[in-house]
XYZ file of C-alpha atoms in Angstrom:
444
model
C 0.015 -0.084 -0.034
C 2.905 2.632 0.740
C 4.544 1.851 -2.567
C 1.215 2.138 -4.471
C 0.846 5.666 -2.386
C 4.307 6.675 -3.283
C 3.412 5.854 -7.071
C 0.355 7.745 -6.825
C 1.693 10.762 -5.287
C 4.386 10.923 -7.699
C 2.243 10.742 -10.527
C -0.422 13.378 -8.963
C 2.602 15.812 -8.936
C 3.677 15.331 -12.305
C 0.252 16.894 -13.878
C 1.360 20.169 -11.616
C 3.853 21.776 -14.348
C 3.810 19.037 -17.318
C 1.475 21.142 -19.677
C 3.001 24.415 -19.415
C 6.661 23.018 -19.437
C 5.628 20.753 -22.333
C 5.222 23.739 -24.526
C 8.349 25.191 -23.678
C 10.225 22.461 -24.590
C 8.437 22.288 -28.015
C 8.662 26.090 -28.653
C 11.495 25.043 -31.586
C 9.070 23.475 -33.419
C 5.539 25.414 -32.540
C 7.490 29.172 -33.389
C 8.152 27.791 -37.095
C 3.977 27.331 -37.498
C 2.897 30.518 -36.068
C 3.026 33.763 -36.696
C 4.481 35.358 -34.136
C 7.799 33.473 -34.639
C 10.367 33.524 -31.639
C 8.169 36.501 -30.553
C 5.867 33.893 -28.802
C 7.770 33.236 -25.940
C 7.251 36.900 -24.601
C 3.620 36.299 -25.227
C 3.643 33.079 -23.299
C 5.208 34.781 -20.317
C 2.706 37.378 -20.052
C -0.012 34.770 -20.228
C 1.490 32.422 -17.630
C 1.766 35.464 -15.033
C -2.015 36.587 -16.030
C -3.012 32.898 -14.987
C -1.757 33.869 -11.626
C -5.251 35.150 -11.033
C -6.523 31.404 -10.075
C -3.863 31.010 -7.163
C -4.916 34.844 -6.108
C -8.379 33.736 -5.954
C -7.979 30.585 -4.032
C -5.233 32.275 -1.537
C -7.992 35.054 -0.949
C -10.770 32.360 -0.248
C -8.320 30.447 2.278
C -7.715 33.947 4.198
C -11.317 35.941 3.803
C -13.636 32.470 3.831
C -11.473 29.550 5.889
C -12.969 26.556 5.517
C -15.789 27.432 3.016
C -13.564 26.600 -0.396
C -13.888 22.687 -1.558
C -9.927 21.910 -2.130
C -10.852 18.317 -3.772
C -13.510 19.848 -5.985
C -11.460 22.790 -6.852
C -8.218 20.133 -7.794
C -10.984 18.147 -9.917
C -12.153 20.876 -11.893
C -8.575 22.239 -12.936
C -7.440 18.931 -13.674
C -10.612 18.429 -15.926
C -9.600 21.452 -17.448
C -6.252 20.950 -18.273
C -7.321 17.445 -19.975
C -9.747 18.790 -21.854
C -7.375 22.131 -23.032
C -4.879 19.350 -23.628
C -7.117 17.516 -26.099
C -8.171 20.717 -27.973
C -4.625 21.957 -28.650
C -3.916 19.180 -31.394
C -7.080 20.393 -33.242
C -7.077 24.119 -33.103
C -3.428 25.147 -32.119
C -2.442 26.097 -35.482
C -5.821 28.335 -36.059
C -5.016 31.869 -36.784
C -7.293 35.169 -36.634
C -6.320 38.700 -37.684
C -5.808 41.195 -34.902
C -5.198 45.034 -35.344
C -3.846 44.342 -38.437
C -1.784 41.083 -38.576
C -2.370 37.516 -38.198
C -1.990 35.958 -34.102
C -2.533 32.496 -33.115
C -5.452 33.155 -31.092
C -6.269 29.757 -30.675
C -3.183 28.552 -29.277
C -2.841 31.563 -26.771
C -6.389 31.025 -25.052
C -5.767 27.518 -24.582
C -2.333 28.333 -23.343
C -3.862 30.551 -20.952
C -6.365 27.898 -19.452
C -3.345 25.604 -19.089
C -1.506 27.951 -17.073
C -4.738 28.922 -14.908
C -4.663 24.841 -14.179
C -0.705 24.836 -13.539
C -0.277 28.279 -11.500
C -3.867 26.798 -9.413
C -2.163 23.704 -8.470
C 0.745 25.604 -6.618
C -1.841 26.265 -3.964
C -4.448 23.601 -4.170
C -1.909 20.038 -4.794
C 0.548 20.923 -1.977
C -2.128 21.676 1.000
C -4.235 18.247 -0.605
C -0.786 16.454 0.384
C -1.254 17.797 3.783
C -4.211 14.846 4.460
C -1.014 12.293 3.797
C 1.782 11.673 5.925
C 4.757 13.473 5.395
C 6.683 10.944 3.651
C 4.384 11.248 0.293
C 5.026 14.933 0.246
C 8.929 14.460 -0.953
C 7.373 11.695 -3.782
C 5.000 14.450 -4.901
C 7.898 16.943 -5.168
C 9.553 14.162 -7.121
C 6.628 14.047 -9.326
C 6.629 17.806 -9.856
C 10.146 17.287 -11.227
C 9.543 14.935 -13.401
C 6.715 17.411 -14.746
C 9.652 18.654 -16.617
C 11.966 16.180 -17.257
C 9.383 13.874 -18.846
C 8.359 16.086 -21.690
C 12.152 17.112 -21.830
C 13.013 13.378 -22.668
C 10.073 13.243 -25.286
C 11.304 16.192 -26.915
C 14.690 14.776 -27.205
C 13.394 11.755 -28.478
C 11.286 13.820 -30.822
C 14.580 15.654 -32.185
C 13.274 19.289 -31.120
C 16.281 21.914 -31.783
C 18.786 19.378 -33.337
C 20.410 21.483 -35.731
C 23.620 21.347 -38.124
C 26.271 23.731 -39.680
C 25.605 24.106 -43.378
C 27.241 26.165 -46.090
C 24.761 28.191 -47.702
C 25.512 29.864 -51.090
C 24.043 33.143 -51.300
C 22.425 34.668 -54.473
C 24.213 37.143 -56.425
C 23.151 40.653 -57.430
C 24.067 42.990 -59.931
C 26.973 44.206 -58.234
C 28.007 41.529 -56.140
C 29.678 37.878 -57.139
C 28.832 34.866 -55.207
C 29.115 34.212 -51.607
C 28.759 31.413 -49.233
C 28.544 31.466 -45.565
C 27.688 28.956 -42.738
C 24.522 28.806 -41.081
C 22.079 26.862 -38.555
C 19.808 24.618 -40.414
C 17.213 22.464 -38.112
C 16.534 18.795 -38.803
C 12.962 17.803 -38.986
C 11.546 16.064 -36.018
C 11.283 12.269 -35.510
C 7.152 13.040 -34.840
C 4.728 15.538 -35.177
C 3.675 18.417 -32.625
C 0.435 17.174 -32.633
C 1.693 13.593 -31.261
C 3.768 15.680 -28.411
C 0.416 17.244 -27.463
C -1.630 14.349 -27.351
C 1.310 12.808 -24.912
C 0.607 15.966 -22.579
C -3.350 14.879 -22.400
C -2.224 11.344 -21.697
C -0.295 12.725 -18.553
C -2.608 15.336 -17.571
C -5.238 12.058 -17.635
C -2.789 9.956 -15.628
C -2.784 12.684 -12.809
C -6.398 13.125 -12.684
C -6.507 9.344 -12.308
C -3.737 9.416 -9.391
C -5.989 11.819 -7.693
C -9.074 10.122 -7.806
C -7.196 6.761 -6.355
C -5.474 8.966 -3.852
C -9.067 10.109 -2.572
C -9.594 6.460 -2.026
C -6.616 5.630 -0.216
C -7.728 4.452 3.476
C -6.952 7.220 6.132
C -5.315 4.918 8.599
C -3.057 6.515 11.760
C 0.211 5.982 11.057
C 1.952 5.841 14.406
C 5.630 7.318 14.079
C 8.837 6.922 16.085
C 7.944 10.464 17.271
C 4.299 9.486 18.462
C 5.399 6.627 20.214
C 7.871 8.728 22.378
C 4.947 10.953 23.264
C 2.973 7.916 24.763
C 5.290 9.136 28.428
C 3.216 12.457 27.753
C 0.062 11.287 27.330
C -1.643 8.307 26.126
C -2.279 7.816 22.226
C -5.726 6.389 23.037
C -6.727 8.995 24.978
C -5.780 11.425 22.098
C -7.522 9.912 19.457
C -10.913 9.049 22.093
C -11.258 12.507 23.337
C -13.696 14.963 21.382
C -10.750 17.764 22.186
C -6.836 17.287 21.667
C -4.973 17.345 24.723
C -1.964 19.365 25.369
C 0.723 18.069 27.778
C 2.438 21.577 29.173
C 6.163 21.746 29.887
C 5.553 22.786 33.477
C 3.985 18.910 34.118
C 0.985 20.002 35.002
C -2.068 18.423 33.633
C -3.162 18.190 30.144
C -5.076 21.254 28.377
C -7.241 21.159 25.655
C -7.063 23.520 22.392
C -3.514 22.457 21.172
C -1.929 19.048 19.939
C 0.636 17.468 21.986
C 2.202 16.359 19.059
C 3.156 19.764 18.215
C 5.391 19.367 21.131
C 7.693 17.408 19.645
C 8.041 19.587 16.527
C 10.837 22.212 15.939
C 8.943 25.903 17.302
C 10.216 28.317 14.802
C 9.570 32.252 15.498
C 8.021 34.749 13.475
C 11.732 35.583 11.980
C 12.444 32.126 11.024
C 9.329 31.690 9.006
C 10.095 35.197 7.395
C 13.380 33.689 6.230
C 11.272 30.601 5.243
C 8.789 32.229 3.273
C 11.799 34.426 1.830
C 13.610 31.479 0.815
C 10.492 30.129 -1.309
C 9.829 33.062 -3.019
C 13.984 33.822 -3.861
C 14.357 30.030 -4.854
C 11.036 29.754 -7.031
C 11.751 33.016 -8.673
C 15.224 31.953 -9.913
C 14.047 28.541 -10.956
C 10.880 29.471 -12.502
C 11.366 33.154 -13.536
C 14.746 34.432 -13.972
C 17.280 31.939 -15.238
C 14.807 29.832 -17.451
C 14.426 33.440 -19.086
C 18.308 33.281 -20.293
C 19.049 29.619 -20.658
C 19.382 29.513 -24.458
C 21.479 33.029 -23.886
C 23.910 31.166 -22.035
C 24.255 27.678 -23.436
C 23.677 28.456 -27.207
C 27.032 30.196 -27.753
C 28.736 26.580 -26.793
C 27.050 24.771 -29.228
C 23.620 22.606 -29.631
C 25.097 19.677 -27.892
C 25.812 21.961 -24.707
C 22.377 23.491 -24.882
C 20.523 20.013 -24.961
C 22.757 18.450 -22.289
C 22.392 21.374 -19.722
C 18.336 21.109 -20.501
C 18.055 17.342 -19.908
C 20.458 17.131 -17.044
C 19.292 20.112 -15.306
C 15.905 18.679 -15.615
C 16.886 15.256 -14.308
C 18.643 17.222 -11.447
C 15.463 18.266 -10.065
C 13.860 14.764 -8.853
C 17.230 13.615 -8.011
C 17.149 16.206 -5.671
C 14.005 15.271 -4.456
C 15.199 11.202 -4.148
C 18.442 12.667 -2.026
C 15.805 14.783 0.286
C 13.780 11.612 1.040
C 16.645 9.949 2.156
C 18.606 12.634 3.347
C 16.462 15.348 5.036
C 18.117 18.093 6.882
C 15.897 20.670 8.312
C 18.525 23.441 9.609
C 17.604 26.525 8.107
C 21.252 27.679 8.503
C 22.379 24.633 5.869
C 19.310 25.116 3.622
C 20.330 28.945 3.543
C 24.100 27.871 2.805
C 22.789 25.476 0.149
C 20.745 28.184 -1.410
C 23.439 30.408 -1.424
C 25.726 28.162 -3.267
C 22.844 27.394 -5.773
C 22.669 31.418 -6.069
C 26.061 31.434 -7.170
C 25.789 28.686 -9.905
C 22.681 30.610 -10.973
C 24.820 34.027 -11.510
C 27.712 32.006 -13.258
C 25.280 31.173 -15.719
C 23.249 34.639 -15.896
C 26.972 35.987 -16.317
C 27.605 33.544 -19.366
C 24.191 34.805 -20.819
C 25.417 38.494 -20.764
C 28.587 38.133 -22.198
C 26.866 35.975 -25.058
C 27.343 36.003 -27.964
C 31.165 35.233 -26.837
C 31.601 34.024 -23.572
C 34.675 32.846 -21.873
C 36.061 29.496 -22.953
C 34.034 29.114 -26.247
C 34.678 26.224 -28.505
C 36.130 24.493 -25.423
C 35.500 21.155 -23.686
C 35.988 23.413 -20.352
C 33.461 25.751 -21.389
C 31.018 23.221 -22.435
C 31.483 20.872 -19.726
C 31.581 24.289 -16.980
C 28.379 25.593 -18.337
C 26.085 22.239 -18.366
C 27.533 21.321 -14.416
C 26.652 24.707 -13.282
C 22.918 24.483 -14.926
C 22.971 21.223 -13.396
C 24.203 22.123 -9.578
C 21.828 25.046 -9.851
C 18.618 23.175 -10.594
C 19.770 20.124 -8.152
C 20.641 22.600 -5.063
C 17.609 24.856 -5.309
C 15.442 21.846 -5.802
C 16.678 20.339 -2.486
C 15.731 23.598 -0.661
C 12.392 23.699 -2.005
C 11.608 20.288 -1.213
C 12.934 20.706 2.246
C 10.992 23.989 2.557
C 8.101 22.307 1.655
C 8.138 19.643 3.986
C 8.904 21.946 7.111
C 5.809 23.971 6.293
C 3.954 20.753 5.532
C 4.604 19.851 9.560
C 3.379 23.079 10.635
C -0.139 23.646 9.606
C -2.462 23.294 6.112
C -2.298 27.186 6.365
C 1.560 27.134 5.958
C 1.571 25.095 2.705
C -1.203 27.271 1.121
C 0.866 30.331 1.622
C 3.907 28.562 0.543
C 1.934 27.770 -2.698
C 1.356 31.732 -2.982
C 4.982 32.471 -2.131
C 5.859 30.139 -4.952
C 3.700 32.003 -7.434
C 4.902 35.433 -6.079
C 8.561 34.495 -6.842
C 7.870 33.035 -10.077
C 5.700 36.313 -11.037
C 8.553 38.457 -9.994
C 11.091 36.631 -11.322
C 9.109 36.761 -14.626
C 8.425 40.549 -14.280
C 12.178 41.428 -13.843
C 13.242 39.399 -16.916
C 10.320 40.280 -19.089
C 11.427 43.757 -20.205
C 15.234 42.955 -19.919
C 15.194 40.156 -22.710
C 12.055 41.842 -24.799
C 12.395 45.558 -24.207
C 15.480 46.514 -23.487
C 17.359 43.461 -25.236
C 19.713 43.438 -22.789
C 20.784 39.703 -23.659
C 21.880 38.665 -27.375
C 21.754 35.352 -29.144
C 24.467 33.269 -29.930
C 24.685 31.211 -33.274
C 27.130 28.621 -32.665
C 27.676 28.121 -36.579
C 27.372 31.738 -37.651
C 28.837 34.040 -34.725
C 32.559 34.873 -35.010
C 34.274 35.944 -31.987
C 37.355 37.762 -31.357
C 40.403 35.648 -29.946
């Protein structure tokens, strides 16, 4: 039963961001069919942030109408919407309409909004739902959430997305110039169509919905952990289960008083400053991993070649679930340790950002050392911050259901701030310049 619940929790977490992550990895093929071209990522960024209206409404309901929101019903609705939107994508994603005098992929953008609404709202509903299960399953949920980026990436690699080669192209002469040749990047055709990839995303959403249905049917058995057994000296377990009010054993050795669980005495108590630090870390980590660094990954990796780019994307996506597995077997709740690990991950992220800022001619371009450094830096950046993200979720899960709701709100806040900071830098001020490994010539 425990293994089955772990599998269901992982599959449930897989549906959290699989749709939007799938669209991002499929972009090299999508942009060739839609009129926006490579301006499409900037549209997607805005649409995803507009979809934060979902988690905003859920958070406000928890704040002003506590206990009124039916969490399971919300999850059923958003998963059903995600399944329907994924099945609509293959049929309508290429449909365009004229707006303001130019063609736009309105059907694709509208469907993307609903997929973003599903994924953003999952941050403030999926995690609190996991509160109903023992704490060990929340790490498995985070593994599934990490796989929501890794699995579509693997399928996209099998599809051959973004695989290119350098070819000599002869430019047509005009009346004043002779034949000239240049080296350009030529993208190879995919192994299967974009429509098939969208059906794969729909299948992942269906599996997540089925996993959620089965998780609701898992028997809610009372599991006695070692901490509970140790607490028997404070108050008997049977009294605590049978009493209509939960008992508390005061620290002064007096009689137990109702209104507060004695189990919380066994959990580490955090001050307001420590909780502020925890939520700051949640915002900071998600701002970097979901907003800031993804916006510049192509700028930091493409100058080193297609191999470096695809390795950094695939291995970094793999580092997320691997870090979650490590957190399952080697949990470390020390806030000092998590702060230092966050600092280390930020340092690797700073290296990636610096290479993106120096694009198209970063240091060690064209060398094996440069390619290895950028790949390793991306893997360690994602791995370190993924571990921090999981452990912060575990800490807040052990505190209360409300703490997990606000954790989801902090996740979306960090992602929103990161995207809002990077959007003008990338799309308005053009601080970063793309590097073409085939065509760019850098001074020695």
